[in-house]
PDB file of C-alpha atoms and ligand atoms in Angstrom:
ATOM      1  CA  MET A   1      86.435  74.732  72.348  1.00 73.00           C
ATOM      2  CA  LYS A   2      85.288  78.309  71.991  1.00 74.00           C
ATOM      3  CA  THR A   3      81.739  79.527  72.525  1.00 78.00           C
ATOM      4  CA  GLU A   4      81.216  80.183  68.801  1.00 84.00           C
ATOM      5  CA  GLU A   5      82.382  76.673  67.893  1.00 89.00           C
ATOM      6  CA  LEU A   6      80.071  75.116  70.456  1.00 90.00           C
ATOM      7  CA  MET A   7      77.220  77.343  69.262  1.00 89.00           C
ATOM      8  CA  ASN A   8      77.671  75.812  65.817  1.00 92.00           C
ATOM      9  CA  VAL A   9      77.470  72.234  67.059  1.00 94.00           C
ATOM     10  CA  ASP A  10      74.173  70.660  66.010  1.00 93.00           C
ATOM     11  CA  LYS A  11      71.882  70.810  69.072  1.00 92.00           C
ATOM     12  CA  GLU A  12      71.107  67.147  68.609  1.00 94.00           C
ATOM     13  CA  PHE A  13      74.664  66.300  69.759  1.00 96.00           C
ATOM     14  CA  LEU A  14      74.672  68.549  72.831  1.00 98.00           C
ATOM     15  CA  PRO A  15      73.372  67.240  76.153  1.00 98.00           C
ATOM     16  CA  LYS A  16      69.755  68.336  76.605  1.00 98.00           C
ATOM     17  CA  HIS A  17      69.856  67.916  80.374  1.00 98.00           C
ATOM     18  CA  ILE A  18      73.008  68.780  82.326  1.00 99.00           C
ATOM     19  CA  ALA A  19      73.162  68.124  86.068  1.00 99.00           C
ATOM     20  CA  ILE A  20      75.942  69.454  88.268  1.00 99.00           C
ATOM     21  CA  ILE A  21      77.101  68.482  91.761  1.00 99.00           C
ATOM     22  CA  MET A  22      78.594  71.830  92.758  1.00 98.00           C
ATOM     23  CA  ASP A  23      81.199  70.592  95.217  1.00 99.00           C
ATOM     24  CA  GLY A  24      84.378  72.030  96.725  1.00 98.00           C
ATOM     25  CA  ASN A  25      83.264  75.419  98.067  1.00 98.00           C
ATOM     26  CA  GLY A  26      84.662  74.744 101.527  1.00 98.00           C
ATOM     27  CA  ARG A  27      88.051  73.549 100.286  1.00 98.00           C
ATOM     28  CA  TRP A  28      88.271  76.509  97.906  1.00 98.00           C
ATOM     29  CA  ALA A  29      87.758  78.941 100.796  1.00 98.00           C
ATOM     30  CA  LYS A  30      90.114  77.045 103.095  1.00 98.00           C
ATOM     31  CA  ALA A  31      92.881  77.187 100.484  1.00 98.00           C
ATOM     32  CA  LYS A  32      92.508  80.975 100.551  1.00 98.00           C
ATOM     33  CA  GLY A  33      92.563  81.100 104.363  1.00 98.00           C
ATOM     34  CA  MET A  34      88.924  82.179 104.357  1.00 98.00           C
ATOM     35  CA  PRO A  35      85.863  80.837 106.219  1.00 98.00           C
ATOM     36  CA  ARG A  36      83.802  78.165 104.427  1.00 98.00           C
ATOM     37  CA  HIS A  37      80.842  80.456 103.802  1.00 98.00           C
ATOM     38  CA  TYR A  38      83.039  82.618 101.584  1.00 98.00           C
ATOM     39  CA  GLY A  39      83.305  79.592  99.287  1.00 98.00           C
ATOM     40  CA  HIS A  40      79.538  79.232  99.193  1.00 98.00           C
ATOM     41  CA  TYR A  41      79.188  82.922  98.431  1.00 98.00           C
ATOM     42  CA  GLU A  42      81.654  82.772  95.536  1.00 98.00           C
ATOM     43  CA  GLY A  43      80.084  79.507  94.387  1.00 98.00           C
ATOM     44  CA  ALA A  44      76.737  81.286  94.043  1.00 97.00           C
ATOM     45  CA  ASN A  45      78.355  83.733  91.611  1.00 97.00           C
ATOM     46  CA  ARG A  46      79.458  80.826  89.398  1.00 98.00           C
ATOM     47  CA  VAL A  47      75.858  79.658  89.272  1.00 98.00           C
ATOM     48  CA  VAL A  48      74.906  82.794  87.359  1.00 96.00           C
ATOM     49  CA  ASP A  49      77.791  82.320  84.883  1.00 97.00           C
ATOM     50  CA  ILE A  50      76.949  78.665  84.265  1.00 98.00           C
ATOM     51  CA  VAL A  51      73.221  79.372  83.896  1.00 98.00           C
ATOM     52  CA  ARG A  52      73.917  82.092  81.329  1.00 97.00           C
ATOM     53  CA  ALA A  53      76.375  79.930  79.367  1.00 97.00           C
ATOM     54  CA  SER A  54      74.069  76.895  79.392  1.00 98.00           C
ATOM     55  CA  SER A  55      71.062  78.898  78.356  1.00 97.00           C
ATOM     56  CA  ASN A  56      73.039  80.532  75.509  1.00 96.00           C
ATOM     57  CA  LEU A  57      74.018  77.083  74.250  1.00 96.00           C
ATOM     58  CA  GLY A  58      70.377  76.050  74.125  1.00 96.00           C
ATOM     59  CA  ILE A  59      70.573  73.470  76.915  1.00 98.00           C
ATOM     60  CA  GLU A  60      66.989  72.509  77.801  1.00 98.00           C
ATOM     61  CA  VAL A  61      67.389  71.592  81.474  1.00 98.00           C
ATOM     62  CA  LEU A  62      70.123  72.486  83.979  1.00 98.00           C
ATOM     63  CA  THR A  63      69.894  70.888  87.414  1.00 99.00           C
ATOM     64  CA  LEU A  64      72.160  72.200  90.165  1.00 98.00           C
ATOM     65  CA  TYR A  65      72.711  70.400  93.465  1.00 98.00           C
ATOM     66  CA  ALA A  66      72.713  73.192  96.030  1.00 98.00           C
ATOM     67  CA  PHE A  67      71.873  71.425  99.318  1.00 98.00           C
ATOM     68  CA  SER A  68      71.386  67.741 100.029  1.00 98.00           C
ATOM     69  CA  THR A  69      69.158  66.026 102.592  1.00 98.00           C
ATOM     70  CA  GLU A  70      72.456  64.989 104.218  1.00 98.00           C
ATOM     71  CA  ASN A  71      73.839  68.543 104.420  1.00 98.00           C
ATOM     72  CA  TRP A  72      71.709  69.220 107.543  1.00 98.00           C
ATOM     73  CA  LYS A  73      74.408  67.246 109.376  1.00 98.00           C
ATOM     74  CA  ARG A  74      76.740  70.241 109.052  1.00 98.00           C
ATOM     75  CA  PRO A  75      77.201  72.705 111.911  1.00 98.00           C
ATOM     76  CA  ALA A  76      74.211  75.074 112.274  1.00 97.00           C
ATOM     77  CA  ILE A  77      76.444  78.050 111.598  1.00 97.00           C
ATOM     78  CA  GLU A  78      77.279  76.739 108.119  1.00 98.00           C
ATOM     79  CA  VAL A  79      73.687  75.694 107.333  1.00 98.00           C
ATOM     80  CA  ASN A  80      72.487  79.174 108.349  1.00 97.00           C
ATOM     81  CA  ALA A  81      75.149  80.825 106.217  1.00 98.00           C
ATOM     82  CA  ILE A  82      74.065  78.748 103.208  1.00 98.00           C
ATOM     83  CA  MET A  83      70.412  79.787 103.759  1.00 97.00           C
ATOM     84  CA  LYS A  84      71.413  83.474 103.954  1.00 97.00           C
ATOM     85  CA  ILE A  85      73.487  83.153 100.785  1.00 98.00           C
ATOM     86  CA  LEU A  86      70.546  81.521  99.029  1.00 97.00           C
ATOM     87  CA  ILE A  87      68.252  84.416  99.916  1.00 97.00           C
ATOM     88  CA  LYS A  88      70.865  86.968  98.894  1.00 97.00           C
ATOM     89  CA  PHE A  89      71.472  85.073  95.656  1.00 97.00           C
ATOM     90  CA  ILE A  90      67.785  85.274  94.748  1.00 98.00           C
ATOM     91  CA  ASP A  91      67.520  88.941  95.803  1.00 96.00           C
ATOM     92  CA  ASP A  92      70.589  89.926  93.762  1.00 97.00           C
ATOM     93  CA  LYS A  93      70.322  87.645  90.742  1.00 97.00           C
ATOM     94  CA  LEU A  94      66.663  86.883  90.129  1.00 98.00           C
ATOM     95  CA  ASP A  95      66.201  89.742  87.650  1.00 97.00           C
ATOM     96  CA  GLU A  96      69.220  88.626  85.659  1.00 96.00           C
ATOM     97  CA  LEU A  97      68.127  84.980  85.693  1.00 96.00           C
ATOM     98  CA  ALA A  98      64.610  85.936  84.665  1.00 96.00           C
ATOM     99  CA  ALA A  99      66.020  88.076  81.834  1.00 94.00           C
ATOM    100  CA  ASN A 100      67.733  84.919  80.541  1.00 95.00           C
ATOM    101  CA  ASN A 101      64.214  83.490  80.117  1.00 97.00           C
ATOM    102  CA  VAL A 102      64.891  80.587  82.530  1.00 98.00           C
ATOM    103  CA  ILE A 103      62.112  78.776  84.385  1.00 98.00           C
ATOM    104  CA  ILE A 104      63.190  78.205  87.992  1.00 98.00           C
ATOM    105  CA  LYS A 105      62.024  75.056  89.747  1.00 98.00           C
ATOM    106  CA  VAL A 106      62.991  73.632  93.118  1.00 98.00           C
ATOM    107  CA  LEU A 107      63.596  69.896  93.555  1.00 98.00           C
ATOM    108  CA  GLY A 108      63.326  68.544  97.080  1.00 98.00           C
ATOM    109  CA  ASN A 109      61.206  68.764 100.163  1.00 95.00           C
ATOM    110  CA  ARG A 110      60.695  72.449 100.968  1.00 91.00           C
ATOM    111  CA  GLU A 111      58.922  71.917 104.305  1.00 92.00           C
ATOM    112  CA  PRO A 112      61.933  72.211 106.637  1.00 94.00           C
ATOM    113  CA  PHE A 113      63.086  75.546 105.231  1.00 95.00           C
ATOM    114  CA  PRO A 114      62.711  78.727 107.256  1.00 93.00           C
ATOM    115  CA  LYS A 115      59.917  81.106 106.156  1.00 96.00           C
ATOM    116  CA  ASP A 116      62.232  83.670 104.582  1.00 96.00           C
ATOM    117  CA  VAL A 117      63.902  80.999 102.426  1.00 96.00           C
ATOM    118  CA  MET A 118      60.487  79.668 101.361  1.00 97.00           C
ATOM    119  CA  ALA A 119      59.336  83.175 100.462  1.00 97.00           C
ATOM    120  CA  SER A 120      62.447  83.747  98.316  1.00 97.00           C
ATOM    121  CA  LEU A 121      62.043  80.438  96.516  1.00 97.00           C
ATOM    122  CA  GLU A 122      58.377  81.084  95.858  1.00 97.00           C
ATOM    123  CA  LYS A 123      59.203  84.527  94.510  1.00 98.00           C
ATOM    124  CA  ALA A 124      61.746  83.009  92.095  1.00 98.00           C
ATOM    125  CA  ILE A 125      59.352  80.294  90.920  1.00 98.00           C
ATOM    126  CA  LYS A 126      56.481  82.747  90.461  1.00 98.00           C
ATOM    127  CA  LYS A 127      58.550  85.354  88.620  1.00 98.00           C
ATOM    128  CA  THR A 128      59.851  82.851  86.068  1.00 98.00           C
ATOM    129  CA  GLU A 129      56.953  80.428  85.647  1.00 98.00           C
ATOM    130  CA  ASN A 130      55.783  81.960  82.368  1.00 98.00           C
ATOM    131  CA  ASN A 131      59.255  82.054  80.839  1.00 98.00           C
ATOM    132  CA  THR A 132      59.917  79.849  77.851  1.00 98.00           C
ATOM    133  CA  GLY A 133      63.654  79.140  77.982  1.00 98.00           C
ATOM    134  CA  MET A 134      65.834  76.692  79.891  1.00 98.00           C
ATOM    135  CA  ILE A 135      64.488  74.947  82.974  1.00 98.00           C
ATOM    136  CA  LEU A 136      66.742  75.662  85.937  1.00 98.00           C
ATOM    137  CA  ASN A 137      66.161  73.068  88.642  1.00 98.00           C
ATOM    138  CA  ILE A 138      67.668  73.957  91.989  1.00 98.00           C
ATOM    139  CA  ALA A 139      68.018  70.800  94.073  1.00 98.00           C
ATOM    140  CA  LEU A 140      67.518  71.912  97.674  1.00 98.00           C
ATOM    141  CA  ASN A 141      67.050  69.574 100.594  1.00 98.00           C
ATOM    142  CA  TYR A 142      67.219  67.040  97.802  1.00 98.00           C
ATOM    143  CA  GLY A 143      67.942  63.327  98.190  1.00 98.00           C
ATOM    144  CA  GLY A 144      67.617  60.828  95.364  1.00 98.00           C
ATOM    145  CA  GLN A 145      66.533  57.944  97.594  1.00 98.00           C
ATOM    146  CA  GLN A 146      63.963  60.131  99.350  1.00 98.00           C
ATOM    147  CA  GLU A 147      62.667  61.257  95.952  1.00 98.00           C
ATOM    148  CA  ILE A 148      62.212  57.642  94.815  1.00 98.00           C
ATOM    149  CA  ILE A 149      60.469  56.663  98.059  1.00 98.00           C
ATOM    150  CA  GLN A 150      57.990  59.557  97.893  1.00 97.00           C
ATOM    151  CA  ALA A 151      57.284  58.591  94.259  1.00 98.00           C
ATOM    152  CA  VAL A 152      56.632  54.975  95.278  1.00 98.00           C
ATOM    153  CA  ASN A 153      54.255  56.181  97.991  1.00 98.00           C
ATOM    154  CA  LYS A 154      52.376  58.395  95.511  1.00 97.00           C
ATOM    155  CA  ALA A 155      52.056  55.425  93.182  1.00 96.00           C
ATOM    156  CA  ILE A 156      50.716  53.250  96.022  1.00 97.00           C
ATOM    157  CA  GLN A 157      48.177  55.944  96.954  1.00 97.00           C
ATOM    158  CA  ASN A 158      47.007  55.960  93.347  1.00 95.00           C
ATOM    159  CA  GLY A 159      46.483  52.236  93.608  1.00 96.00           C
ATOM    160  CA  LYS A 160      47.634  51.420  90.086  1.00 93.00           C
ATOM    161  CA  GLU A 161      50.703  49.647  88.767  1.00 96.00           C
ATOM    162  CA  VAL A 162      53.107  52.049  87.096  1.00 96.00           C
ATOM    163  CA  ASP A 163      55.484  51.853  84.157  1.00 97.00           C
ATOM    164  CA  ILE A 164      58.686  53.866  83.916  1.00 98.00           C
ATOM    165  CA  ASP A 165      57.000  56.916  82.402  1.00 97.00           C
ATOM    166  CA  ASP A 166      54.218  56.936  85.017  1.00 97.00           C
ATOM    167  CA  PHE A 167      56.862  56.647  87.708  1.00 98.00           C
ATOM    168  CA  LYS A 168      58.832  59.580  86.306  1.00 98.00           C
ATOM    169  CA  SER A 169      55.747  61.765  86.634  1.00 97.00           C
ATOM    170  CA  TYR A 170      55.915  61.207  90.420  1.00 98.00           C
ATOM    171  CA  LEU A 171      59.534  62.331  90.730  1.00 98.00           C
ATOM    172  CA  TYR A 172      60.387  65.928  91.649  1.00 98.00           C
ATOM    173  CA  THR A 173      61.508  66.378  88.040  1.00 98.00           C
ATOM    174  CA  GLU A 174      57.993  65.328  86.964  1.00 97.00           C
ATOM    175  CA  ASN A 175      58.127  64.619  83.244  1.00 91.00           C
ATOM    176  CA  GLN A 176      61.435  66.281  82.449  1.00 98.00           C
ATOM    177  CA  ILE A 177      63.926  64.471  80.232  1.00 98.00           C
ATOM    178  CA  ASP A 178      66.529  62.246  81.878  1.00 98.00           C
ATOM    179  CA  VAL A 179      70.017  63.530  82.646  1.00 98.00           C
ATOM    180  CA  ASP A 180      72.377  63.297  79.667  1.00 98.00           C
ATOM    181  CA  PHE A 181      75.466  64.687  81.330  1.00 98.00           C
ATOM    182  CA  LEU A 182      76.349  64.663  85.021  1.00 99.00           C
ATOM    183  CA  ILE A 183      79.240  66.826  86.163  1.00 99.00           C
ATOM    184  CA  ARG A 184      80.863  66.763  89.610  1.00 99.00           C
ATOM    185  CA  THR A 185      83.506  69.250  90.633  1.00 99.00           C
ATOM    186  CA  SER A 186      86.168  68.970  93.346  1.00 98.00           C
ATOM    187  CA  GLY A 187      87.559  65.526  92.553  1.00 98.00           C
ATOM    188  CA  GLU A 188      85.108  63.384  94.540  1.00 98.00           C
ATOM    189  CA  LEU A 189      84.059  60.286  92.596  1.00 98.00           C
ATOM    190  CA  ARG A 190      80.562  59.665  93.928  1.00 98.00           C
ATOM    191  CA  LEU A 191      76.935  60.620  93.352  1.00 98.00           C
ATOM    192  CA  SER A 192      76.098  61.627  96.943  1.00 98.00           C
ATOM    193  CA  ASN A 193      72.398  60.750  96.476  1.00 98.00           C
ATOM    194  CA  PHE A 194      71.884  62.968  93.418  1.00 99.00           C
ATOM    195  CA  LEU A 195      69.304  62.178  90.704  1.00 98.00           C
ATOM    196  CA  LEU A 196      69.642  58.409  91.117  1.00 98.00           C
ATOM    197  CA  PHE A 197      66.675  57.548  88.889  1.00 98.00           C
ATOM    198  CA  GLN A 198      67.131  60.251  86.263  1.00 98.00           C
ATOM    199  CA  SER A 199      70.844  59.532  85.724  1.00 98.00           C
ATOM    200  CA  ALA A 200      70.356  55.893  84.709  1.00 98.00           C
ATOM    201  CA  TYR A 201      72.152  56.506  81.395  1.00 98.00           C
ATOM    202  CA  ALA A 202      73.941  59.780  82.073  1.00 98.00           C
ATOM    203  CA  GLU A 203      77.494  60.314  80.905  1.00 98.00           C
ATOM    204  CA  LEU A 204      79.645  61.145  83.928  1.00 98.00           C
ATOM    205  CA  TYR A 205      82.317  63.838  84.143  1.00 99.00           C
ATOM    206  CA  PHE A 206      84.515  64.378  87.165  1.00 99.00           C
ATOM    207  CA  THR A 207      86.908  67.285  87.440  1.00 99.00           C
ATOM    208  CA  SER A 208      89.247  68.275  90.267  1.00 98.00           C
ATOM    209  CA  VAL A 209      88.360  71.942  89.700  1.00 99.00           C
ATOM    210  CA  LEU A 210      86.605  73.310  92.794  1.00 99.00           C
ATOM    211  CA  TRP A 211      83.113  74.755  92.173  1.00 99.00           C
ATOM    212  CA  PRO A 212      84.011  78.446  92.698  1.00 98.00           C
ATOM    213  CA  ASP A 213      86.632  78.016  89.925  1.00 98.00           C
ATOM    214  CA  PHE A 214      84.256  76.247  87.527  1.00 98.00           C
ATOM    215  CA  ASN A 215      83.739  78.976  84.939  1.00 98.00           C
ATOM    216  CA  GLU A 216      82.302  79.016  81.419  1.00 97.00           C
ATOM    217  CA  GLU A 217      85.548  77.720  79.983  1.00 97.00           C
ATOM    218  CA  GLU A 218      85.428  74.687  82.299  1.00 98.00           C
ATOM    219  CA  LEU A 219      81.846  74.051  81.207  1.00 98.00           C
ATOM    220  CA  TYR A 220      82.848  74.143  77.539  1.00 97.00           C
ATOM    221  CA  LYS A 221      85.746  71.778  78.280  1.00 98.00           C
ATOM    222  CA  ALA A 222      83.317  69.369  79.915  1.00 98.00           C
ATOM    223  CA  ILE A 223      80.869  69.565  76.998  1.00 98.00           C
ATOM    224  CA  GLU A 224      83.706  68.975  74.550  1.00 97.00           C
ATOM    225  CA  ASP A 225      84.468  65.782  76.462  1.00 98.00           C
ATOM    226  CA  TYR A 226      80.781  64.822  76.284  1.00 98.00           C
ATOM    227  CA  LEU A 227      80.819  65.322  72.508  1.00 97.00           C
ATOM    228  CA  SER A 228      83.585  62.705  72.257  1.00 97.00           C
ATOM    229  CA  ARG A 229      81.523  60.040  74.069  1.00 97.00           C
ATOM    230  CA  ASN A 230      79.857  57.188  72.256  1.00 96.00           C
ATOM    231  CA  ARG A 231      76.441  56.732  73.883  1.00 96.00           C
ATOM    232  CA  ARG A 232      75.264  53.240  73.187  1.00 96.00           C
ATOM    233  CA  PHE A 233      72.352  52.788  75.637  1.00 96.00           C
ATOM    234  CA  GLY A 234      73.034  49.090  75.645  1.00 96.00           C
ATOM    235  CA  GLY A 235      73.110  48.773  71.872  1.00 96.00           C
ATOM    236  CA  LEU A 236      76.100  48.376  69.602  1.00 93.00           C
TER     237      LEU A 236
HETATM  238  C1  IPE B 301      79.473  72.135  98.094  1.00 66.39           C
HETATM  239  O1  IPE B 301      80.671  72.494  98.684  1.00 66.39           O
HETATM  240  C2  IPE B 301      78.303  72.948  98.598  1.00 66.39           C
HETATM  241  C3  IPE B 301      77.396  72.264  99.513  1.00 66.39           C
HETATM  242  C4  IPE B 301      77.436  71.003  99.830  1.00 66.39           C
HETATM  243  C5  IPE B 301      76.339  73.059 100.129  1.00 66.39           C
HETATM  244  P1  IPE B 301      81.142  71.887 100.067  1.00 66.39           P
HETATM  245  O2  IPE B 301      80.659  72.762 101.160  1.00 66.39           O
HETATM  246  O3  IPE B 301      80.762  70.468 100.168  1.00 66.39           O
HETATM  247  O4  IPE B 301      82.718  72.026  99.931  1.00 66.39           O
HETATM  248  P2  IPE B 301      83.808  70.957 100.388  1.00 66.39           P
HETATM  249  O5  IPE B 301      83.441  69.661  99.737  1.00 66.39           O
HETATM  250  O6  IPE B 301      83.741  70.884 101.886  1.00 66.39           O
HETATM  251  O7  IPE B 301      85.082  71.522  99.883  1.00 66.39           O
HETATM  252  C1  IPE B 302      77.062  66.989  97.593  1.00 66.39           C
HETATM  253  O1  IPE B 302      78.220  67.492  98.151  1.00 66.39           O
HETATM  254  C2  IPE B 302      75.932  67.950  97.840  1.00 66.39           C
HETATM  255  C3  IPE B 302      76.024  69.226  97.153  1.00 66.39           C
HETATM  256  C4  IPE B 302      76.956  69.611  96.313  1.00 66.39           C
HETATM  257  C5  IPE B 302      74.952  70.148  97.427  1.00 66.39           C
HETATM  258  P1  IPE B 302      78.705  67.023  99.612  1.00 66.39           P
HETATM  259  O2  IPE B 302      79.979  67.737  99.871  1.00 66.39           O
HETATM  260  O3  IPE B 302      77.616  67.211 100.588  1.00 66.39           O
HETATM  261  O4  IPE B 302      78.922  65.465  99.391  1.00 66.39           O
HETATM  262  P2  IPE B 302      79.819  64.425 100.212  1.00 66.39           P
HETATM  263  O5  IPE B 302      79.488  64.609 101.654  1.00 66.39           O
HETATM  264  O6  IPE B 302      81.248  64.738  99.919  1.00 66.39           O
HETATM  265  O7  IPE B 302      79.406  63.104  99.665  1.00 66.39           O
HETATM  266 MG1   MG B 303      81.616  68.743  99.608  1.00 66.39          MG
END
């Protein structure tokens, strides 16, 4: 499907919230005989393309899994490279992202991040907080189980029983809409602790394309697949 065709699809049929597990950076680099961080670097460039394309389509929320609570298990050299790339990404791309009218939010526990990473994230949040376009959630040091547990603890502290909507207000996504469409690149068929609560009724899309190769065309292909799904939510 071409951009213009997708642009003409009634917004009601498009996913309002797209979440992406951006996987395969390391394998992409390895296949090119390059170090893993090169894959992360190139992967960051795709983020800008996918944000622009999603925002142009009128997607309301885009959530990108950038670093999981489990990714700290990787060698320090790789974790440090990812942090550097994150800072560089914000330095280089924040103006462009802000010009797309996106509102940047960070999902996850920010405490363990080094000061320079925190400062970059805060700069991005502050610069875009008054924008009115797509919400761009960057899931960083994010774990779905951890998110649910901290929400349960907040509810306990409040001392009142909660319903589903109350509970959602305690999640990192606060009161954002649930995930409609969950994409994972690189051929792995698992959720890896991503948005466990919010994806209760998400349509799933797995592609073997590695994240640094996931361009606008791949996004449109995925959305075309989504448009062919019959979402029943338990009904008939
Ligand atoms: C995804 O790519 C990015 C992060 C987890 C930070 P990977 O680094 O997991 O790439 P593969 O899966 O090893 O190819
Ligand atoms: C999931 O990818 C996390 C991110 C994309 C940030 P991983 O590469 O860490 O997941 P596993 O280890 O294959 O489950
Ligand atoms: Mg991986």
